[in-house]
Structure formats: C-alpha cells, structure tokens
CSV table of C-alpha atoms in Angstrom, one decimal:
chain,number,residue,atom,x,y,z
A,717,UNK,CA,0.0,0.0,0.0
A,718,UNK,CA,2.9,2.3,0.8
A,719,UNK,CA,4.5,1.6,-2.5
A,720,UNK,CA,1.2,2.3,-4.3
A,721,UNK,CA,0.8,5.6,-2.6
A,722,UNK,CA,4.4,6.5,-3.3
A,723,UNK,CA,3.9,5.6,-7.0
A,724,UNK,CA,0.7,7.7,-7.2
A,725,UNK,CA,2.5,10.7,-5.7
A,726,UNK,CA,5.3,10.3,-8.3
A,727,UNK,CA,2.8,10.0,-11.1
A,728,UNK,CA,1.0,13.1,-9.9
A,729,UNK,CA,4.2,15.1,-9.7
A,730,UNK,CA,5.3,13.9,-13.2
A,731,UNK,CA,1.9,14.9,-14.7
A,732,UNK,CA,2.2,18.4,-13.0
A,733,UNK,CA,5.7,18.7,-14.5
A,734,UNK,CA,4.5,18.0,-18.0
A,735,UNK,CA,1.5,20.3,-17.7
A,736,UNK,CA,3.8,23.3,-16.9
A,737,UNK,CA,6.4,22.2,-19.4
A,738,UNK,CA,3.8,22.2,-22.1
A,739,UNK,CA,2.3,25.5,-20.7
A,740,UNK,CA,5.7,27.2,-21.3
A,741,UNK,CA,5.9,25.9,-24.8
A,742,UNK,CA,2.3,26.9,-25.4
A,743,UNK,CA,2.9,30.5,-24.2
A,744,UNK,CA,6.0,30.6,-26.5
A,745,UNK,CA,4.0,29.5,-29.6
A,746,UNK,CA,1.0,31.7,-28.9
A,747,UNK,CA,3.2,34.8,-28.4
A,748,UNK,CA,5.7,34.1,-31.2
A,749,UNK,CA,3.0,33.4,-33.9
A,750,UNK,CA,0.4,35.9,-32.7
A,751,UNK,CA,-0.5,38.8,-35.0
A,752,UNK,CA,1.5,42.0,-34.6
A,753,UNK,CA,0.9,43.8,-31.3
A,754,UNK,CA,-0.1,47.4,-30.9
A,755,UNK,CA,2.7,50.0,-30.7
A,756,UNK,CA,3.7,51.4,-27.4
A,757,UNK,CA,3.3,55.2,-27.2
A,758,UNK,CA,5.3,57.3,-24.7
A,759,UNK,CA,4.0,60.5,-23.1
A,760,UNK,CA,5.5,62.6,-25.9
A,761,UNK,CA,3.6,60.7,-28.5
A,762,UNK,CA,6.5,58.7,-29.9
A,763,UNK,CA,5.6,55.2,-31.1
A,764,UNK,CA,7.6,52.1,-30.3
A,765,UNK,CA,7.0,49.2,-32.6
A,766,UNK,CA,7.3,45.6,-31.3
A,767,UNK,CA,9.2,43.8,-34.1
A,768,UNK,CA,8.8,40.1,-34.9
A,769,UNK,CA,12.2,39.5,-33.1
A,770,UNK,CA,11.0,41.5,-30.1
A,771,UNK,CA,7.8,39.4,-29.9
A,772,UNK,CA,10.1,36.4,-30.0
A,773,UNK,CA,12.1,37.8,-27.1
A,774,UNK,CA,8.8,38.1,-25.1
A,775,UNK,CA,8.0,34.5,-26.1
A,776,UNK,CA,11.3,33.3,-24.7
A,777,UNK,CA,10.8,35.3,-21.6
A,778,UNK,CA,7.4,33.7,-20.9
A,779,UNK,CA,8.7,30.2,-21.6
A,780,UNK,CA,11.7,30.7,-19.4
A,781,UNK,CA,9.7,32.3,-16.6
A,782,UNK,CA,7.2,29.4,-16.6
A,783,UNK,CA,9.9,26.8,-16.5
A,784,UNK,CA,11.9,28.5,-13.9
A,785,UNK,CA,9.0,29.2,-11.6
A,786,UNK,CA,7.7,25.6,-11.7
A,787,UNK,CA,11.1,24.0,-12.1
A,788,UNK,CA,9.9,21.6,-14.8
A,789,UNK,CA,13.6,21.2,-15.9
A,790,UNK,CA,16.8,21.7,-14.0
A,791,UNK,CA,17.3,25.5,-13.9
A,792,UNK,CA,20.5,25.3,-15.9
A,793,UNK,CA,18.8,23.3,-18.6
A,794,UNK,CA,16.2,26.0,-18.9
A,795,UNK,CA,19.1,28.4,-19.3
A,796,UNK,CA,20.3,26.4,-22.2
A,797,UNK,CA,16.8,26.3,-23.6
A,798,UNK,CA,16.8,30.1,-23.7
A,799,UNK,CA,19.8,30.0,-26.1
A,800,UNK,CA,18.3,27.2,-28.2
A,801,UNK,CA,14.9,28.9,-28.7
A,802,UNK,CA,16.5,32.2,-29.7
A,803,UNK,CA,18.7,30.5,-32.2
A,804,UNK,CA,16.3,28.0,-33.8
A,805,UNK,CA,13.6,30.7,-34.2
A,806,UNK,CA,16.0,33.3,-35.6
A,807,UNK,CA,15.4,35.8,-32.8
A,808,UNK,CA,19.1,36.6,-32.6
A,809,UNK,CA,22.2,35.3,-34.3
A,810,UNK,CA,23.7,32.2,-32.7
A,811,UNK,CA,27.1,34.0,-32.3
A,812,UNK,CA,25.4,36.7,-30.1
A,813,UNK,CA,23.2,34.3,-28.2
A,814,UNK,CA,25.8,31.8,-27.1
A,815,UNK,CA,28.5,34.5,-26.8
A,816,UNK,CA,26.4,35.7,-23.9
A,817,UNK,CA,26.9,32.3,-22.2
A,818,UNK,CA,30.6,33.2,-21.8
A,819,UNK,CA,30.1,36.8,-21.0
A,820,UNK,CA,32.7,38.3,-18.6
A,821,UNK,CA,29.9,38.5,-15.9
A,822,UNK,CA,29.4,34.8,-16.1
A,823,UNK,CA,33.1,34.1,-15.7
A,824,UNK,CA,33.1,36.4,-12.7
A,825,UNK,CA,30.4,34.2,-11.2
A,826,UNK,CA,32.5,31.1,-11.9
A,827,UNK,CA,35.5,32.7,-10.1
A,828,UNK,CA,33.3,33.6,-7.1
A,829,UNK,CA,32.1,30.1,-6.8
A,830,UNK,CA,35.6,28.7,-6.9
A,831,UNK,CA,36.6,31.0,-4.0
A,832,UNK,CA,33.7,29.6,-2.0
A,833,UNK,CA,35.0,26.1,-2.7
A,834,UNK,CA,38.5,27.1,-1.4
A,835,UNK,CA,37.1,28.6,1.8
A,836,UNK,CA,35.2,25.4,2.5
A,837,UNK,CA,38.0,22.9,1.4
A,838,UNK,CA,40.8,24.6,3.3
A,839,UNK,CA,38.8,24.8,6.6
A,840,UNK,CA,38.9,28.6,6.8
A,841,UNK,CA,35.2,28.8,7.4
A,842,UNK,CA,35.3,26.4,10.3
A,843,UNK,CA,38.2,28.1,11.8
A,844,UNK,CA,36.4,31.5,11.6
A,845,UNK,CA,33.2,30.0,13.1
A,846,UNK,CA,35.0,28.4,16.1
A,847,UNK,CA,36.8,31.6,16.8
A,848,UNK,CA,33.5,33.5,16.7
A,849,UNK,CA,31.9,31.1,19.2
A,850,UNK,CA,34.8,31.4,21.5
A,851,UNK,CA,34.3,35.2,21.5
A,852,UNK,CA,30.5,35.5,21.8
A,853,UNK,CA,30.2,33.0,24.6
A,854,UNK,CA,27.1,31.1,25.8
A,855,UNK,CA,24.3,33.7,25.8
A,856,UNK,CA,21.8,32.7,23.1
A,857,UNK,CA,21.1,36.3,22.1
A,858,UNK,CA,24.8,36.8,21.4
A,859,UNK,CA,25.0,33.4,19.7
A,860,UNK,CA,22.3,34.6,17.3
A,861,UNK,CA,24.3,37.8,16.7
A,862,UNK,CA,27.6,36.0,16.3
A,863,UNK,CA,26.2,33.4,13.8
A,864,UNK,CA,24.5,36.1,11.8
A,865,UNK,CA,27.6,38.3,11.8
A,866,UNK,CA,29.9,35.4,10.6
A,867,UNK,CA,27.4,34.6,7.9
A,868,UNK,CA,27.4,38.2,6.7
A,869,UNK,CA,31.2,38.5,6.8
A,870,UNK,CA,31.6,35.3,4.8
A,871,UNK,CA,29.1,36.5,2.1
A,872,UNK,CA,31.5,39.3,1.5
A,873,UNK,CA,34.0,36.8,0.1
A,874,UNK,CA,32.0,33.9,-1.2
A,875,UNK,CA,28.7,33.1,-2.7
A,876,UNK,CA,25.8,33.1,-0.2
A,877,UNK,CA,24.8,29.6,-1.2
A,878,UNK,CA,28.2,28.3,-0.3
A,879,UNK,CA,28.1,30.3,2.9
A,880,UNK,CA,24.8,28.8,3.9
A,881,UNK,CA,26.0,25.3,3.1
A,882,UNK,CA,29.2,25.9,5.2
A,883,UNK,CA,27.4,27.4,8.2
A,884,UNK,CA,24.6,24.9,8.2
A,885,UNK,CA,26.5,22.1,10.0
A,886,UNK,CA,27.8,24.5,12.5
A,887,UNK,CA,24.3,25.6,13.4
A,888,UNK,CA,23.2,22.0,13.7
A,889,UNK,CA,26.0,21.5,16.2
A,890,UNK,CA,25.1,24.6,18.2
A,891,UNK,CA,21.5,23.6,18.3
A,892,UNK,CA,22.5,20.1,19.4
A,893,UNK,CA,24.2,21.6,22.4
A,894,UNK,CA,21.1,23.6,23.1
A,895,UNK,CA,18.4,21.0,22.9
A,896,UNK,CA,19.7,17.7,21.7
A,897,UNK,CA,19.4,16.1,18.2
A,898,UNK,CA,16.1,16.5,16.2
A,899,UNK,CA,14.4,18.6,18.8
A,900,UNK,CA,12.3,21.6,17.5
A,901,UNK,CA,12.8,24.8,19.4
A,902,UNK,CA,12.2,28.5,19.0
A,903,UNK,CA,16.0,29.0,19.2
A,904,UNK,CA,16.5,26.5,16.3
A,905,UNK,CA,13.8,28.1,14.3
A,906,UNK,CA,15.4,31.6,14.7
A,907,UNK,CA,18.9,30.2,14.1
A,908,UNK,CA,18.1,28.7,10.7
A,909,UNK,CA,15.6,31.3,9.4
A,910,UNK,CA,17.8,34.1,10.6
A,911,UNK,CA,20.8,32.5,8.8
A,912,UNK,CA,18.9,32.3,5.5
A,913,UNK,CA,17.7,35.9,5.8
A,914,UNK,CA,21.1,37.4,6.7
A,915,UNK,CA,22.9,35.4,4.0
A,916,UNK,CA,20.8,37.4,1.6
A,917,UNK,CA,21.4,40.7,3.4
A,918,UNK,CA,25.2,40.1,3.4
A,919,UNK,CA,25.3,38.9,-0.2
A,920,UNK,CA,24.4,42.4,-1.5
A,921,UNK,CA,27.5,44.0,0.0
A,922,UNK,CA,30.2,42.8,-2.5
A,923,UNK,CA,30.3,41.3,-6.0
A,924,UNK,CA,31.6,38.1,-4.5
A,925,UNK,CA,28.4,37.4,-2.5
A,926,UNK,CA,26.1,36.4,-5.3
A,927,UNK,CA,25.9,36.2,-9.1
A,928,UNK,CA,23.2,38.8,-9.4
A,929,UNK,CA,25.6,41.7,-8.9
A,930,UNK,CA,27.9,40.8,-11.8
A,931,UNK,CA,24.9,40.1,-14.1
A,932,UNK,CA,23.3,43.5,-13.2
A,933,UNK,CA,26.6,45.3,-13.8
A,934,UNK,CA,26.7,43.7,-17.2
A,935,UNK,CA,23.2,45.0,-18.0
A,936,UNK,CA,24.0,48.4,-16.5
A,937,UNK,CA,27.1,48.7,-18.6
A,938,UNK,CA,25.3,47.7,-21.8
A,939,UNK,CA,22.1,49.7,-21.3
A,940,UNK,CA,23.2,52.8,-19.3
A,941,UNK,CA,26.7,53.0,-20.8
A,942,UNK,CA,28.3,53.3,-17.4
A,943,UNK,CA,30.5,51.0,-15.3
A,944,UNK,CA,30.3,50.2,-11.6
A,945,UNK,CA,33.6,49.6,-9.8
A,946,UNK,CA,34.1,47.0,-7.1
A,947,UNK,CA,34.6,49.6,-4.5
A,948,UNK,CA,31.7,51.8,-5.5
A,949,UNK,CA,29.4,48.7,-5.5
A,950,UNK,CA,30.4,47.9,-1.9
A,951,UNK,CA,30.4,51.5,-0.8
A,952,UNK,CA,26.7,52.0,-1.3
A,953,UNK,CA,25.6,48.5,-0.2
A,954,UNK,CA,27.7,48.0,2.9
A,955,UNK,CA,25.5,50.2,5.3
A,956,UNK,CA,22.3,48.7,3.9
A,957,UNK,CA,23.4,45.1,4.2
A,958,UNK,CA,24.7,45.5,7.8
A,959,UNK,CA,21.7,47.5,8.9
A,960,UNK,CA,19.4,44.8,7.6
A,961,UNK,CA,21.5,42.2,9.5
A,962,UNK,CA,21.0,44.1,12.8
A,963,UNK,CA,17.2,44.6,12.1
A,964,UNK,CA,16.8,40.9,11.3
A,965,UNK,CA,18.6,40.0,14.5
A,966,UNK,CA,16.1,42.2,16.4
A,967,UNK,CA,13.2,40.6,14.5
A,968,UNK,CA,14.3,37.1,15.2
A,969,UNK,CA,14.8,37.9,18.9
A,970,UNK,CA,11.1,39.0,19.0
A,971,UNK,CA,9.6,36.2,16.9
A,972,UNK,CA,11.9,33.4,18.0
A,973,UNK,CA,13.0,34.4,21.5
A,974,UNK,CA,15.1,31.4,22.8
A,975,UNK,CA,13.7,29.3,25.6
A,976,UNK,CA,17.1,29.3,27.3
A,977,UNK,CA,19.2,32.3,28.0
A,978,UNK,CA,22.5,30.4,27.7
A,979,UNK,CA,24.0,27.2,26.3
A,980,UNK,CA,26.4,25.8,29.0
A,981,UNK,CA,29.6,24.4,27.6
A,982,UNK,CA,29.4,25.9,24.2
A,983,UNK,CA,32.4,28.2,24.6
A,984,UNK,CA,34.6,25.4,25.8
A,985,UNK,CA,33.6,23.1,23.0
A,986,UNK,CA,34.3,25.8,20.4
A,987,UNK,CA,37.8,26.4,21.9
A,988,UNK,CA,38.4,22.6,21.8
A,989,UNK,CA,37.4,22.3,18.2
A,990,UNK,CA,39.6,25.3,17.3
A,991,UNK,CA,42.5,23.8,19.1
A,992,UNK,CA,42.1,20.5,17.4
A,993,UNK,CA,42.5,22.2,14.0
A,994,UNK,CA,46.0,23.2,15.0
A,995,UNK,CA,47.9,26.1,13.4
A,996,UNK,CA,47.1,27.6,10.0
A,997,UNK,CA,47.9,25.1,7.2
A,998,UNK,CA,49.9,25.9,4.1
A,999,UNK,CA,46.8,25.9,2.0
A,1000,UNK,CA,44.9,28.2,4.4
A,1001,UNK,CA,47.8,30.8,4.3
A,1002,UNK,CA,48.1,30.7,0.5
A,1003,UNK,CA,44.4,30.8,-0.1
A,1004,UNK,CA,44.0,33.7,2.3
A,1005,UNK,CA,46.8,35.6,0.6
A,1006,UNK,CA,45.5,35.0,-2.9
A,1007,UNK,CA,41.9,36.0,-2.0
A,1008,UNK,CA,42.9,39.2,-0.1
A,1009,UNK,CA,45.2,40.2,-2.9
A,1010,UNK,CA,42.4,39.8,-5.5
A,1011,UNK,CA,40.0,41.8,-3.3
A,1012,UNK,CA,42.6,44.5,-2.9
A,1013,UNK,CA,43.3,44.8,-6.6
A,1014,UNK,CA,39.6,45.0,-7.4
A,1015,UNK,CA,39.1,47.7,-4.7
A,1016,UNK,CA,42.2,49.7,-5.9
A,1017,UNK,CA,40.8,49.9,-9.4
A,1018,UNK,CA,38.7,52.8,-8.2
A,1019,UNK,CA,41.8,54.8,-7.3
A,1020,UNK,CA,44.5,53.8,-9.9
A,1021,UNK,CA,43.5,54.4,-13.6
A,1022,UNK,CA,46.1,51.7,-14.9
A,1023,UNK,CA,44.4,49.1,-12.7
A,1024,UNK,CA,40.9,50.3,-13.9
A,1025,UNK,CA,41.8,49.0,-17.4
A,1026,UNK,CA,42.0,45.4,-16.1
A,1027,UNK,CA,38.9,43.4,-16.6
A,1028,UNK,CA,37.3,42.4,-13.2
A,1029,UNK,CA,36.5,38.9,-14.4
A,1030,UNK,CA,40.1,38.3,-15.6
A,1031,UNK,CA,41.4,39.5,-12.2
A,1032,UNK,CA,39.1,37.1,-10.4
A,1033,UNK,CA,39.9,34.1,-12.7
A,1034,UNK,CA,43.6,34.6,-11.8
A,1035,UNK,CA,42.7,33.3,-8.4
A,1036,UNK,CA,41.3,30.2,-9.9
A,1037,UNK,CA,44.5,29.6,-11.9
A,1038,UNK,CA,46.6,30.1,-8.8
A,1039,UNK,CA,44.5,27.7,-6.7
A,1040,UNK,CA,45.2,24.9,-9.2
A,1041,UNK,CA,48.8,25.9,-9.9
A,1042,UNK,CA,49.5,25.7,-6.1
A,1043,UNK,CA,47.5,22.4,-5.7
A,1044,UNK,CA,45.0,24.0,-3.3
A,1045,UNK,CA,42.3,22.6,-5.6
A,1046,UNK,CA,42.4,19.4,-7.7
A,1047,UNK,CA,40.6,18.1,-10.7
A,1048,UNK,CA,37.9,16.6,-8.5
A,1049,UNK,CA,37.1,20.1,-7.2
A,1050,UNK,CA,36.5,21.3,-10.8
A,1051,UNK,CA,34.0,18.5,-11.3
A,1052,UNK,CA,32.1,19.7,-8.2
A,1053,UNK,CA,31.4,23.2,-9.7
A,1054,UNK,CA,27.6,23.6,-9.8
A,1055,UNK,CA,27.4,23.9,-13.6
A,1056,UNK,CA,23.6,23.9,-13.2
A,1057,UNK,CA,23.9,27.3,-11.6
A,1058,UNK,CA,26.5,28.6,-14.1
A,1059,UNK,CA,24.2,27.7,-17.0
A,1060,UNK,CA,21.3,29.4,-15.2
A,1061,UNK,CA,23.3,32.6,-15.0
A,1062,UNK,CA,24.4,32.3,-18.6
A,1063,UNK,CA,20.8,31.9,-19.8
A,1064,UNK,CA,19.6,34.8,-17.6
A,1065,UNK,CA,22.2,37.0,-19.2
A,1066,UNK,CA,21.3,35.9,-22.7
A,1067,UNK,CA,17.6,36.5,-22.1
A,1068,UNK,CA,18.1,39.9,-20.6
A,1069,UNK,CA,20.2,41.0,-23.5
A,1070,UNK,CA,17.7,39.5,-25.9
A,1071,UNK,CA,15.0,41.7,-24.5
A,1072,UNK,CA,17.2,44.7,-24.8
A,1073,UNK,CA,18.7,44.2,-28.3
A,1074,UNK,CA,15.4,43.3,-29.9
A,1075,UNK,CA,13.9,46.5,-28.4
A,1076,UNK,CA,11.3,44.4,-26.5
A,1077,UNK,CA,12.5,46.0,-23.3
A,1078,UNK,CA,11.7,49.4,-24.7
A,1079,UNK,CA,8.3,48.3,-25.7
A,1080,UNK,CA,7.6,46.9,-22.3
A,1081,UNK,CA,9.0,49.9,-20.6
A,1082,UNK,CA,6.9,52.4,-22.4
A,1083,UNK,CA,3.7,50.4,-21.7
A,1084,UNK,CA,4.7,50.2,-18.1
A,1085,UNK,CA,5.5,53.9,-18.0
A,1086,UNK,CA,1.8,54.8,-18.4
A,1087,UNK,CA,1.2,53.6,-14.9
A,1088,UNK,CA,3.9,55.9,-13.5
A,1089,UNK,CA,3.7,59.0,-15.8
A,1090,UNK,CA,2.4,61.1,-13.0
A,1091,UNK,CA,4.3,59.4,-10.2
A,1092,UNK,CA,6.8,61.1,-7.9
A,1093,UNK,CA,10.4,59.9,-8.5
A,1094,UNK,CA,10.5,58.3,-5.0
A,1095,UNK,CA,7.3,56.4,-5.6
A,1096,UNK,CA,8.7,55.2,-8.9
A,1097,UNK,CA,11.9,53.9,-7.5
A,1098,UNK,CA,10.1,52.2,-4.6
A,1099,UNK,CA,7.8,50.5,-7.0
A,1100,UNK,CA,10.8,49.1,-8.9
A,1101,UNK,CA,12.2,47.7,-5.6
A,1102,UNK,CA,8.8,46.2,-4.6
A,1103,UNK,CA,8.3,44.6,-8.1
A,1104,UNK,CA,11.8,43.0,-7.9
A,1105,UNK,CA,11.2,41.8,-4.3
A,1106,UNK,CA,8.0,40.0,-5.4
A,1107,UNK,CA,9.6,38.6,-8.5
A,1108,UNK,CA,12.7,37.3,-6.7
A,1109,UNK,CA,10.5,35.3,-4.3
A,1110,UNK,CA,9.1,33.3,-7.2
A,1111,UNK,CA,12.1,32.9,-9.5
A,1112,UNK,CA,15.9,32.9,-9.1
A,1113,UNK,CA,17.1,36.4,-8.3
A,1114,UNK,CA,19.4,36.4,-11.3
A,1115,UNK,CA,16.4,35.8,-13.5
A,1116,UNK,CA,14.4,38.5,-11.7
A,1117,UNK,CA,17.2,41.0,-12.4
A,1118,UNK,CA,17.4,39.8,-16.0
A,1119,UNK,CA,13.7,40.4,-16.5
A,1120,UNK,CA,13.2,43.7,-14.6
A,1121,UNK,CA,16.4,45.7,-14.7
A,1122,UNK,CA,16.6,46.3,-18.4
A,1123,UNK,CA,13.0,47.6,-18.4
A,1124,UNK,CA,13.5,49.7,-15.3
A,1125,UNK,CA,16.6,51.4,-16.8
A,1126,UNK,CA,14.6,52.3,-19.9
A,1127,UNK,CA,11.8,53.9,-17.9
A,1128,UNK,CA,14.0,55.9,-15.6
A,1129,UNK,CA,15.0,58.7,-18.0
A,1130,UNK,CA,11.4,59.5,-18.7
A,1131,UNK,CA,10.8,60.4,-15.1
A,1132,UNK,CA,14.1,62.1,-14.6
A,1133,UNK,CA,15.5,59.3,-12.4
A,1134,UNK,CA,19.2,58.5,-12.4
A,1135,UNK,CA,20.0,55.0,-13.5
A,1136,UNK,CA,22.3,54.4,-10.5
A,1137,UNK,CA,19.5,54.6,-7.9
A,1138,UNK,CA,17.5,52.1,-10.1
A,1139,UNK,CA,20.5,49.7,-10.2
A,1140,UNK,CA,21.1,49.8,-6.4
A,1141,UNK,CA,17.4,49.7,-5.4
A,1142,UNK,CA,16.7,46.7,-7.6
A,1143,UNK,CA,19.7,44.8,-6.3
A,1144,UNK,CA,18.8,45.5,-2.6
A,1145,UNK,CA,15.5,43.7,-2.9
A,1146,UNK,CA,16.7,41.1,-5.4
A,1147,UNK,CA,19.1,39.8,-2.8
A,1148,UNK,CA,16.5,39.3,0.0
A,1149,UNK,CA,13.7,37.0,-1.0
A,1150,UNK,CA,12.4,36.3,2.5
A,1151,UNK,CA,8.9,34.7,1.9
A,1152,UNK,CA,9.3,31.6,-0.2
A,1153,UNK,CA,11.9,28.8,-0.1
A,1154,UNK,CA,12.4,28.8,-3.9
A,1155,UNK,CA,13.5,32.4,-3.7
A,1156,UNK,CA,17.1,31.6,-2.7
A,1157,UNK,CA,19.2,28.5,-2.0
A,1158,UNK,CA,20.0,29.5,1.6
A,1159,UNK,CA,16.2,29.4,2.3
A,1160,UNK,CA,16.0,25.8,1.1
A,1161,UNK,CA,19.2,24.8,3.0
A,1162,UNK,CA,17.8,26.3,6.2
A,1163,UNK,CA,14.5,24.4,5.7
A,1164,UNK,CA,16.4,21.1,5.7
A,1165,UNK,CA,16.9,21.6,9.4
A,1166,UNK,CA,13.2,20.7,10.0
A,1167,UNK,CA,13.0,23.6,12.5
A,1168,UNK,CA,10.2,25.5,10.8
A,1169,UNK,CA,7.3,25.0,8.3
A,1170,UNK,CA,6.9,26.8,5.0
A,1171,UNK,CA,4.0,28.7,6.4
A,1172,UNK,CA,6.1,30.0,9.3
A,1173,UNK,CA,8.8,31.0,6.9
A,1174,UNK,CA,6.3,32.9,4.8
A,1175,UNK,CA,4.8,34.7,7.7
A,1176,UNK,CA,8.1,35.7,9.2
A,1177,UNK,CA,9.2,36.7,5.7
A,1178,UNK,CA,6.3,39.1,5.4
A,1179,UNK,CA,7.6,40.9,8.5
A,1180,UNK,CA,11.1,40.9,7.2
A,1181,UNK,CA,10.0,42.2,3.8
A,1182,UNK,CA,8.2,45.1,5.4
A,1183,UNK,CA,11.4,46.0,7.2
A,1184,UNK,CA,13.3,45.6,3.9
A,1185,UNK,CA,11.1,48.1,2.1
A,1186,UNK,CA,11.4,50.5,5.0
A,1187,UNK,CA,15.2,50.3,4.9
A,1188,UNK,CA,15.1,50.8,1.1
A,1189,UNK,CA,13.0,53.9,1.5
A,1190,UNK,CA,15.5,55.3,4.0
A,1191,UNK,CA,18.4,54.5,1.7
A,1192,UNK,CA,16.8,56.0,-1.4
A,1193,UNK,CA,15.6,59.2,0.3
A,1194,UNK,CA,18.3,59.9,2.9
A,1195,UNK,CA,21.3,57.6,3.0
A,1196,UNK,CA,22.4,57.2,-0.6
A,1197,UNK,CA,22.0,60.9,-1.5
A,1198,UNK,CA,24.1,61.8,1.6
A,1199,UNK,CA,26.8,59.3,0.4
A,1200,UNK,CA,26.9,61.1,-3.0
A,1201,UNK,CA,24.7,58.9,-5.2
A,1202,UNK,CA,22.8,60.7,-7.9
A,1203,UNK,CA,19.1,59.9,-7.7
A,1204,UNK,CA,17.7,62.4,-10.2
A,1205,UNK,CA,18.9,63.6,-13.6
C-alpha cells in the first residue's frame, strides 16, 4: 500500500511537471506566432514598434519564466533552452546568443564560486566559526548575533549559497548543544531562518556574495553605458546590508526568543574544536593571501587608472588559476562546480540582452510607463524595488534581475530618475527573498533543518520584507544621497 501511494505521488508530480512544461511551450508558440501587437506610445507621442524578433524575445521570456517558476527542468537546462529557442527561431544570431553564455559577468560568477570552494575545502570557514563562538560566549542572544555576523562576513568573500552550506553544519552542532538532536525549538527556528535571511542581506555587499551583482553590472554597462567599480558597489551596499542584519537579529529575537538564556559548555567546545584544528595550514595561508590580494586589486581599481583598465573577471579568474597551480584545488574540485547554476546565470544574461537588443524591453518599458507617468520619482523607485522583491521570491534572483532591470533602466530617464539609484534599489530587494523557499538557495538549506514550516517561513518573511522596504525607502531618500549617489537627472 505504501509503494502504491508513493507511485501515485510520483505520477501526480510527473503529470504536473508535463503540464507546466507544455504550458511554457504553449505560451511561446502563442506569443511568437500571434498577429502584430499594438505600438507602445510614450507621453511625448513617440511610437515604439514591437518587431517580430521583439515578440520572439517576449515569447522566450514567458517560456523561461514558466519553466523557472515551476522547475519543470533543472534551472541550468532552462538556461540552455533560452539560447536554443533564440537561435532556432532566428530571434538573434547564434554567435550573439551563445556568446552571452561566456560573458565576462558569467566568468566572474564562476570565479566567485571557486573562491567559495576554497574557503570550505581549506577549513577557513570552520576556523572562523569556532573563533566566533569562543568570543561570543554562551548567551543565546549573542550566539544569534555571532552566527548572523559570521554569515554576513563570509558572504562578502564567497557566494551566499556556499556560505549557507558551510554554516549549516555549525548551526546544527550549536542547536544540538542547546536541545539535543532532532528537537524543535524557537531557538532552532530563529537560528536557521535568521541564517537564511542574513545570508541574503550580506550577499548584496560585495560582488563576491552572489551572481546577481555581476549580471546586473553587465546590463547596466550595456544599457546605461556606465561602469560600476568593485569599491563603488560595496560603498553603497555596505551600510544597507549590515543595517538589515541588525534589524533581522532584532526581528528574530522578537519572533523566536530562545527558551534558554545560555548554552552551557558551548564556549569550551568551540575552543576545543579550534585547538584540534591546529595552526594555519599551508593551503589556508596561501588561499587567504591570494583572495585578499584579489580583493585589494579590485578595490584599488577605483583609485588607480592603470588598474581600472584590467577586466574584473580576468582578475578574479587569476585566483582560480593560482588555486590549481599551487595544488590548493584538484581536478575533482573542478568536477564539483555547480554547472547547473552557471548555466542558469548564462541563460539569464542571454535572455536579458535579448529583451534589450530586440527593443522588446523598450516596448515593455513604455507600456509600463503609463502607470507611472504622474508618479513622484521616489514612488517610482520604490515601485521598482517592490516589483523586484516580489519577482525574486518566485524565480531565481538572477532571472528577476534579467527580467526587470533592463525595463526599469529604460523607464528611468522618462521620469528624470538617475540609473544608479534604479540599479542599487533593484539589487537590494533582489538579494533578499524572505517569503518563499524557492527564492534563494539559503532558504532551502535552512528548511532542511526541520525547525520550521513553509507557512512559518512565509509569515516571518512578510515581517522581514516590510522591514526591507522601510530600509530601502530610508536608503533612497536619505542615506544614498548623503553618500553622494545621484538619484535624479
């Protein structure tokens, strides 16, 4: 009977997968072969024609969005499908389509993931975590803060997915000392939900924290004709990311106040584990030196024009080469690269540029503009942030950026809004999908702890999202202008 029930569940899941797979294809066919669509007309009366290729770009967008939301195929395979459909239906030349798959932004993502591998393999993350616990002590409120702080710091140097995967075992050990194995507690709930939330908050601070930043910079460069430096990127995001971390800590202390004020013996256990690791190994020293040098070079590009000529992706890939030259990584590590994720990023980049190059983004933007033609600039920017926040809870944040940023950058000049504030506002909310597990990998990793339900995650995420929008409003109206960011043309 159990096997029969299991088989029925599998059949139902497979039927659902085929329904949404065919839905995506159906949306593509209906859009691509539909009669010409009406022109978009801007407030000045200028007409924007949606070409056949532009309609094809929208068709690919609908297909990819459907397949990504419902995960009918591995997300990387959907990324490949984006390229295949563009090419087979002559929406763009194959050279352009698949050239996007090795865009410098994609290689930057690859290099960031490799750095995350090195942190994990050499033991640097465990060493940092044990040191943190030795410092924060046994008070559960401070353990919350310590774990969240370490998570945020690590996301400054490695992908937030890798950080979540690295921190997860440590949190399990901490919770085991608190309540024993498999026990459900408010402390455990707060520990894992908080980790997922702050991983997103920390990931916005540097380009190493997540792929979305590199992808967005690529769009910003191609559409706005401006470049964002490594230092400038972090300069504006640092206060926002850390402010969100502190506010999330406060929220978790309210919603998930620990049953116990302390965890006896934790500080001693952390010191023991740190002692057992011994002194820094050769690989830890070399890896730290390579990574810090890379970060320094990227940061110094803002101050030294000769360094500014060097491509960011090339600088980052140098670290990958050195890791293998010095035997810090091996061929087996290369085989562990999440190519599914790399292909997702590649497809997202290709789709975003497809919308832009075929002028489909312009057509969408002008139609969307009608809703904001009388809006205040602040309301407009906030609406962009809110739209991206909702989108990124349903699809991968890279895809949300690929879909929304090109359109938003086209709208901005009509309302006298500087493209920089659009770029940063969109990335703030794209990095923090707090309501749904599918919004980000750290959410799903945290859920594996069995400390909370999807409903609890959603409800807490609503509170966190309200805080996020309040912080974004503060940054747009007060913080970023004080820091020198242009917000109006």
